[in-house]
Tab-separated table of C-alpha atoms and ligand atoms in Angstrom:
chain	number	residue	atom	x	y	z
A	1	MET	CA	79.076	106.116	73.937
A	2	ARG	CA	78.525	102.719	75.499
A	3	LYS	CA	80.443	102.079	78.693
A	4	VAL	CA	83.042	99.296	78.782
A	5	ARG	CA	82.016	97.116	81.734
A	6	LYS	CA	83.479	93.719	80.900
A	7	ALA	CA	86.987	92.490	80.236
A	8	VAL	CA	87.999	89.249	78.583
A	9	ILE	CA	91.192	87.581	79.804
A	10	PRO	CA	92.267	84.553	77.743
A	11	VAL	CA	94.069	82.005	79.928
A	12	ALA	CA	93.864	78.837	77.826
A	13	GLY	CA	97.365	78.929	76.288
A	14	LEU	CA	99.588	75.903	76.861
A	15	GLY	CA	102.656	77.888	77.910
A	16	THR	CA	105.077	75.873	75.781
A	17	ARG	CA	107.683	78.648	75.993
A	18	PHE	CA	107.918	77.951	79.714
A	19	LEU	CA	108.276	74.193	79.880
A	20	PRO	CA	108.890	72.272	82.074
A	21	ALA	CA	107.484	74.749	84.647
A	22	THR	CA	104.135	74.813	82.837
A	23	LYS	CA	103.771	71.067	82.390
A	24	ALA	CA	101.439	70.761	85.375
A	25	MET	CA	100.948	74.413	86.339
A	26	PRO	CA	99.203	77.089	84.225
A	27	LYS	CA	101.653	79.773	83.111
A	28	GLU	CA	99.203	82.383	84.409
A	29	MET	CA	99.781	81.073	87.953
A	30	LEU	CA	103.563	81.570	87.915
A	31	THR	CA	104.356	84.279	90.429
A	32	ILE	CA	105.754	87.751	89.989
A	33	VAL	CA	107.028	88.452	93.520
A	34	ASP	CA	104.058	87.021	95.454
A	35	ARG	CA	101.137	87.321	93.043
A	36	PRO	CA	100.235	85.100	90.116
A	37	VAL	CA	100.749	86.667	86.690
A	38	VAL	CA	96.979	86.676	86.034
A	39	GLN	CA	96.350	88.800	89.151
A	40	TYR	CA	98.230	91.698	87.542
A	41	ALA	CA	95.857	91.708	84.551
A	42	VAL	CA	92.839	91.590	86.859
A	43	ASP	CA	94.151	94.490	88.981
A	44	GLU	CA	94.799	96.492	85.818
A	45	ALA	CA	91.247	95.818	84.603
A	46	TYR	CA	89.704	96.984	87.891
A	47	GLU	CA	91.895	100.094	87.890
A	48	ALA	CA	90.428	100.916	84.452
A	49	GLY	CA	86.866	100.634	85.817
A	50	ILE	CA	86.012	97.110	84.623
A	51	GLU	CA	83.169	95.471	86.586
A	52	HIS	CA	83.081	91.906	85.265
A	53	ILE	CA	85.860	89.634	84.089
A	54	VAL	CA	85.395	86.792	81.634
A	55	PHE	CA	88.192	84.212	81.760
A	56	VAL	CA	88.549	82.042	78.686
A	57	THR	CA	90.190	79.040	80.205
A	58	GLY	CA	90.997	75.464	79.180
A	59	ARG	CA	91.575	71.946	80.415
A	60	ASN	CA	94.097	71.651	83.278
A	61	LYS	CA	93.482	75.276	84.275
A	62	ALA	CA	90.821	74.771	86.968
A	63	ILE	CA	93.276	76.102	89.553
A	64	ILE	CA	92.755	79.605	88.101
A	65	GLU	CA	89.057	79.432	88.953
A	66	ASP	CA	89.915	78.212	92.462
A	67	TYR	CA	92.345	81.085	92.881
A	68	PHE	CA	89.572	83.622	92.263
A	69	ASP	CA	87.196	81.882	94.713
A	70	ALA	CA	86.931	82.336	98.497
A	71	GLN	CA	89.023	80.052	100.752
A	72	PRO	CA	87.085	80.043	104.055
A	73	GLU	CA	89.366	77.522	105.813
A	74	LEU	CA	92.426	79.589	104.991
A	75	LEU	CA	90.723	82.817	106.134
A	76	ASP	CA	89.674	81.166	109.427
A	77	THR	CA	93.189	79.883	110.047
A	78	LEU	CA	94.690	83.307	109.393
A	79	ALA	CA	92.124	84.917	111.722
A	80	GLN	CA	92.815	82.371	114.496
A	81	SER	CA	96.541	82.915	114.280
A	82	GLY	CA	96.146	86.696	114.400
A	83	LYS	CA	97.359	87.282	110.840
A	84	HIS	CA	94.736	89.944	110.229
A	85	GLU	CA	96.652	91.933	107.668
A	86	GLN	CA	97.200	88.891	105.468
A	87	ARG	CA	93.545	87.978	105.847
A	88	MET	CA	92.412	91.446	104.802
A	89	ALA	CA	94.798	91.429	101.850
A	90	LEU	CA	93.213	88.183	100.596
A	91	ASP	CA	89.743	89.608	101.156
A	92	ARG	CA	90.567	92.661	99.079
A	93	LEU	CA	91.662	90.479	96.152
A	94	LEU	CA	88.444	88.467	96.111
A	95	PRO	CA	86.197	89.437	93.161
A	96	GLN	CA	82.632	90.517	93.949
A	97	PRO	CA	80.139	87.622	93.913
A	98	GLY	CA	78.924	87.050	90.358
A	99	ALA	CA	81.477	89.418	88.827
A	100	THR	CA	83.566	86.715	87.127
A	101	SER	CA	82.690	84.185	84.438
A	102	PHE	CA	84.667	81.219	83.183
A	103	THR	CA	84.274	79.554	79.827
A	104	ARG	CA	86.543	77.045	78.123
A	105	GLN	CA	88.280	77.201	74.797
A	106	GLN	CA	88.084	73.553	73.751
A	107	ALA	CA	90.886	73.561	71.166
A	108	PRO	CA	94.013	75.706	70.735
A	109	LEU	CA	92.804	77.527	67.610
A	110	GLY	CA	94.364	80.903	68.372
A	111	LEU	CA	93.646	84.210	70.096
A	112	GLY	CA	90.781	85.085	67.725
A	113	HIS	CA	89.033	81.846	68.604
A	114	ALA	CA	89.614	82.373	72.346
A	115	VAL	CA	87.980	85.811	72.167
A	116	TRP	CA	85.069	84.399	70.136
A	117	CYS	CA	84.456	81.858	72.935
A	118	ALA	CA	83.481	84.796	75.192
A	119	ARG	CA	80.773	86.128	72.834
A	120	ASP	CA	77.690	84.938	74.739
A	121	ILE	CA	78.953	86.171	78.096
A	122	VAL	CA	80.047	89.571	76.755
A	123	GLY	CA	76.854	90.035	74.716
A	124	ASP	CA	76.143	93.131	72.667
A	125	GLU	CA	78.457	95.624	74.372
A	126	PRO	CA	82.027	96.906	73.940
A	127	PHE	CA	84.613	95.053	75.988
A	128	ALA	CA	88.245	95.214	76.992
A	129	LEU	CA	90.680	92.432	76.213
A	130	LEU	CA	93.851	91.890	78.241
A	131	LEU	CA	96.472	89.307	77.297
A	132	PRO	CA	97.783	88.336	80.731
A	133	ASP	CA	101.279	87.312	79.563
A	134	MET	CA	101.874	90.993	78.926
A	135	VAL	CA	102.274	92.558	82.362
A	136	SER	CA	101.889	96.319	82.553
A	137	TYR	CA	104.445	98.248	84.570
A	138	GLY	CA	104.203	101.967	85.136
A	139	LYS	CA	102.492	104.637	87.227
A	140	ARG	CA	99.191	103.799	85.647
A	141	GLY	CA	98.034	100.563	84.039
A	142	CYS	CA	97.967	100.393	80.257
A	143	LEU	CA	94.213	99.722	80.047
A	144	ALA	CA	93.336	102.852	82.069
A	145	GLY	CA	95.061	104.963	79.394
A	146	ALA	CA	93.249	103.074	76.631
A	147	MET	CA	89.967	103.747	78.404
A	148	ASP	CA	90.675	107.510	78.451
A	149	LEU	CA	91.217	107.434	74.704
A	150	TYR	CA	88.066	105.347	74.209
A	151	ASP	CA	86.059	107.888	76.231
A	152	SER	CA	87.182	110.672	73.892
A	153	VAL	CA	87.096	108.947	70.472
A	154	GLY	CA	84.955	105.779	70.892
A	155	GLY	CA	85.206	102.943	68.367
A	156	ASN	CA	87.986	100.431	68.884
A	157	VAL	CA	91.280	101.062	70.664
A	158	VAL	CA	94.549	99.124	70.799
A	159	THR	CA	97.612	100.096	72.797
A	160	VAL	CA	101.082	99.989	71.303
A	161	GLU	CA	104.762	100.264	72.114
A	162	GLN	CA	107.783	100.372	69.863
A	163	CYS	CA	109.704	97.166	69.214
A	164	ASP	CA	113.078	96.486	67.654
A	165	PRO	CA	112.379	97.042	63.904
A	166	LEU	CA	113.909	93.617	63.240
A	167	GLU	CA	111.374	91.915	65.523
A	168	THR	CA	108.100	92.962	63.851
A	169	ASN	CA	107.489	89.295	62.967
A	170	ARG	CA	106.784	88.579	66.642
A	171	TYR	CA	103.776	90.899	67.006
A	172	GLY	CA	100.725	92.566	65.515
A	173	ILE	CA	102.003	95.807	63.938
A	174	VAL	CA	100.003	98.984	63.215
A	175	GLY	CA	100.420	101.831	60.753
A	176	ARG	CA	100.315	105.210	62.472
A	177	GLY	CA	98.049	107.947	61.042
A	178	ARG	CA	96.929	111.381	62.241
A	179	ALA	CA	96.756	112.341	65.900
A	180	ALA	CA	93.343	111.838	67.554
A	181	GLY	CA	92.713	112.685	71.217
A	182	SER	CA	95.601	111.318	73.251
A	183	GLY	CA	96.309	108.752	70.524
A	184	PHE	CA	96.332	108.379	66.757
A	185	GLN	CA	94.307	106.909	63.919
A	186	ILE	CA	95.357	103.459	62.835
A	187	THR	CA	95.877	103.182	59.092
A	188	GLU	CA	96.625	99.467	58.900
A	189	MET	CA	97.181	96.404	61.052
A	190	VAL	CA	99.091	93.283	60.162
A	191	GLU	CA	99.917	90.190	62.202
A	192	LYS	CA	103.607	89.279	62.467
A	193	PRO	CA	104.902	90.966	59.285
A	194	ALA	CA	108.489	90.504	58.160
A	195	PRO	CA	110.563	93.639	58.943
A	196	SER	CA	110.814	94.431	55.214
A	197	VAL	CA	107.036	94.848	54.844
A	198	ALA	CA	106.040	96.068	58.337
A	199	PRO	CA	104.204	99.423	58.251
A	200	SER	CA	106.085	100.618	61.382
A	201	ASN	CA	107.647	99.237	64.544
A	202	TYR	CA	104.577	100.056	66.683
A	203	TYR	CA	103.427	96.725	68.044
A	204	ILE	CA	100.134	95.823	69.681
A	205	ASN	CA	101.123	95.185	73.280
A	206	GLY	CA	98.152	93.137	74.432
A	207	ARG	CA	95.438	95.602	75.447
A	208	TYR	CA	92.336	96.216	73.349
A	209	ILE	CA	88.909	97.824	73.571
A	210	LEU	CA	86.678	96.242	70.967
A	211	GLN	CA	83.121	96.648	69.739
A	212	PRO	CA	80.912	93.525	69.839
A	213	GLU	CA	80.696	93.360	66.024
A	214	ILE	CA	84.131	91.691	66.209
A	215	PHE	CA	82.377	88.483	67.345
A	216	ASP	CA	80.404	88.041	64.097
A	217	ILE	CA	83.601	88.531	62.134
A	218	LEU	CA	85.520	86.070	64.320
A	219	GLY	CA	82.729	83.530	63.822
A	220	ASN	CA	83.628	83.190	60.137
A	221	GLN	CA	87.288	84.193	60.249
A	222	GLU	CA	89.636	81.936	58.299
A	223	ARG	CA	92.918	80.785	59.790
A	224	GLY	CA	95.843	83.148	59.319
A	225	ALA	CA	99.454	83.316	60.549
A	226	GLY	CA	100.533	80.115	62.345
A	227	ASN	CA	97.379	78.374	61.001
A	228	GLU	CA	95.420	80.010	63.865
A	229	ILE	CA	92.341	82.234	63.892
A	230	GLN	CA	94.019	85.605	64.321
A	231	LEU	CA	92.343	88.455	66.182
A	232	THR	CA	94.355	90.970	64.155
A	233	ASP	CA	92.892	89.638	60.877
A	234	ALA	CA	89.370	90.078	62.270
A	235	MET	CA	90.260	93.613	63.429
A	236	VAL	CA	91.409	94.440	59.893
A	237	ARG	CA	87.973	93.422	58.614
A	238	LEU	CA	86.195	95.382	61.349
A	239	SER	CA	88.298	98.456	60.516
A	240	GLN	CA	86.553	98.610	57.122
A	241	SER	CA	83.379	99.711	58.910
A	242	GLN	CA	84.555	101.108	62.273
A	243	PRO	CA	87.422	103.363	63.387
A	244	PHE	CA	90.469	101.986	65.194
A	245	HIS	CA	92.711	104.212	67.294
A	246	GLY	CA	96.079	103.541	68.841
A	247	GLN	CA	97.472	104.741	72.131
A	248	LEU	CA	101.177	104.691	72.917
A	249	PHE	CA	101.629	103.183	76.387
A	250	GLU	CA	103.823	105.408	78.540
A	251	GLY	CA	104.978	102.633	80.861
A	252	ARG	CA	106.306	99.342	79.634
A	253	MET	CA	105.075	95.800	79.247
A	254	PHE	CA	106.969	92.742	80.359
A	255	ASP	CA	106.326	89.704	78.191
A	256	CYS	CA	105.977	87.163	80.973
A	257	GLY	CA	105.396	84.371	78.474
A	258	SER	CA	109.154	84.543	77.862
A	259	LYS	CA	111.777	83.604	80.434
A	260	GLU	CA	113.648	86.886	80.095
A	261	GLY	CA	110.518	89.041	80.417
A	262	PHE	CA	109.303	87.041	83.400
A	263	ILE	CA	112.593	87.455	85.263
A	264	GLN	CA	112.766	91.166	84.379
A	265	ALA	CA	109.213	91.608	85.704
A	266	ASN	CA	110.114	89.891	88.968
A	267	VAL	CA	113.092	92.187	89.434
A	268	ALA	CA	111.143	95.321	88.455
A	269	PHE	CA	108.166	94.598	90.721
A	270	ALA	CA	110.433	93.586	93.591
A	271	LEU	CA	112.389	96.841	93.284
A	272	ALA	CA	109.117	98.770	93.341
A	273	ARG	CA	108.207	97.236	96.730
A	274	ASN	CA	109.535	99.062	99.784
A	275	ASP	CA	109.383	95.923	101.959
A	276	ILE	CA	111.832	93.928	99.833
A	277	ARG	CA	113.581	96.458	97.599
A	278	ASN	CA	116.894	96.543	99.434
A	279	SER	CA	117.079	92.879	100.245
A	280	VAL	CA	116.707	92.198	96.511
A	281	LEU	CA	118.843	95.038	95.175
A	282	ASP	CA	121.917	94.559	97.372
A	283	PRO	CA	122.477	90.897	96.423
A	284	ILE	CA	121.917	91.782	92.736
A	285	ARG	CA	124.664	94.398	93.026
A	286	GLU	CA	126.932	91.847	94.688
A	287	LEU	CA	126.193	89.284	91.981
A	288	LEU	CA	126.957	91.853	89.285
A	289	SER	CA	130.316	92.768	90.790
A	290	TYR	CA	131.100	89.053	91.261
A	291	HIS	CA	130.362	88.400	87.572
A	292	ASP	CA	132.228	91.547	86.456
A	293	ALA	CA	135.281	90.486	88.480
A	294	LYS	CA	135.133	86.992	86.977
A	295	SER	CA	134.917	88.309	83.393
A	296	ASP	CA	137.802	90.767	84.072
A	297	ALA	CA	139.887	87.846	85.293
A	298	ALA	CA	139.056	85.715	82.232
B	301	G1P	C1	99.276	88.171	70.200
B	301	G1P	C2	98.638	89.036	69.101
B	301	G1P	C3	99.643	90.064	68.580
B	301	G1P	C4	100.166	90.888	69.751
B	301	G1P	C5	100.766	89.971	70.834
B	301	G1P	C6	101.159	90.762	72.058
B	301	G1P	O1	100.294	87.379	69.611
B	301	G1P	O2	98.183	88.195	68.056
B	301	G1P	O3	99.017	90.899	67.637
B	301	G1P	O4	101.148	91.797	69.287
B	301	G1P	O5	99.806	88.976	71.232
B	301	G1P	O6	101.732	89.896	72.984
B	301	G1P	P1	100.891	86.066	70.345
B	301	G1P	O7	101.808	86.571	71.403
B	301	G1P	O8	99.731	85.312	70.873
B	301	G1P	O9	101.632	85.333	69.250
């Protein structure tokens, strides 16, 4: 079985759900506690054993490339002012030289098109795909679990969670077949189906391991839902010749492309940090009792 060495992270989206914050700032650079959203996807990829990350970026997103570069002046200043811990923390986050690539999606034609833009850099090998809006929270990152399943069954893997059965039209939905390894066989996949026709409420939560044959399919994929080139439609075609397996993620994803998910992620990650847990939690408790008292009085 061919090893998965590369991960694709699409970061070209316009972030319209987050305006006006994203008017001049990429949504992937909004911070959860003190790290940009995109850093969480990169950390998750490294945890799963990924060696090289391909960012599919776009106009007005050059700051993402700068973020993953060295900042010698900043490191020198931190060293001179004795802030060695901060300096080392930045050093640890710096990707290995040559272990990132950046390519641009020139038009907003959908996720399928963004993935296709990475075809030359990925080449003829299986790759992981992480949608950075979806931030993985749990003991172990979602992609690491997907990689375990891939190592036992090969082929293509997507990770899923359950959604509200009335919200299937927001996601890619899979049909669940027989158990296989730590996951299950996928019987069907459909992008954003109405609840009445959805095969289940298991939704694709933004982590994939795909074989390179997906690129040829994406190259001649017609537009689907939302008039965009849909990755899910290309996966349906690939599933006619290759197996697809699903893995239920045991943690949870925060959809940080939405305001609610982004705020929930900030609270969750802050509460998971010993250095700030109490100074975040206590005021939240106070705010809750303030609001409860106000609604009792109303
Ligand atoms: C994309 C995928 C969809 C998946 C979702 C997860 O949709 O097309 O299958 O369930 O990401 O976030 P988008 O959010 O780009 O509409």
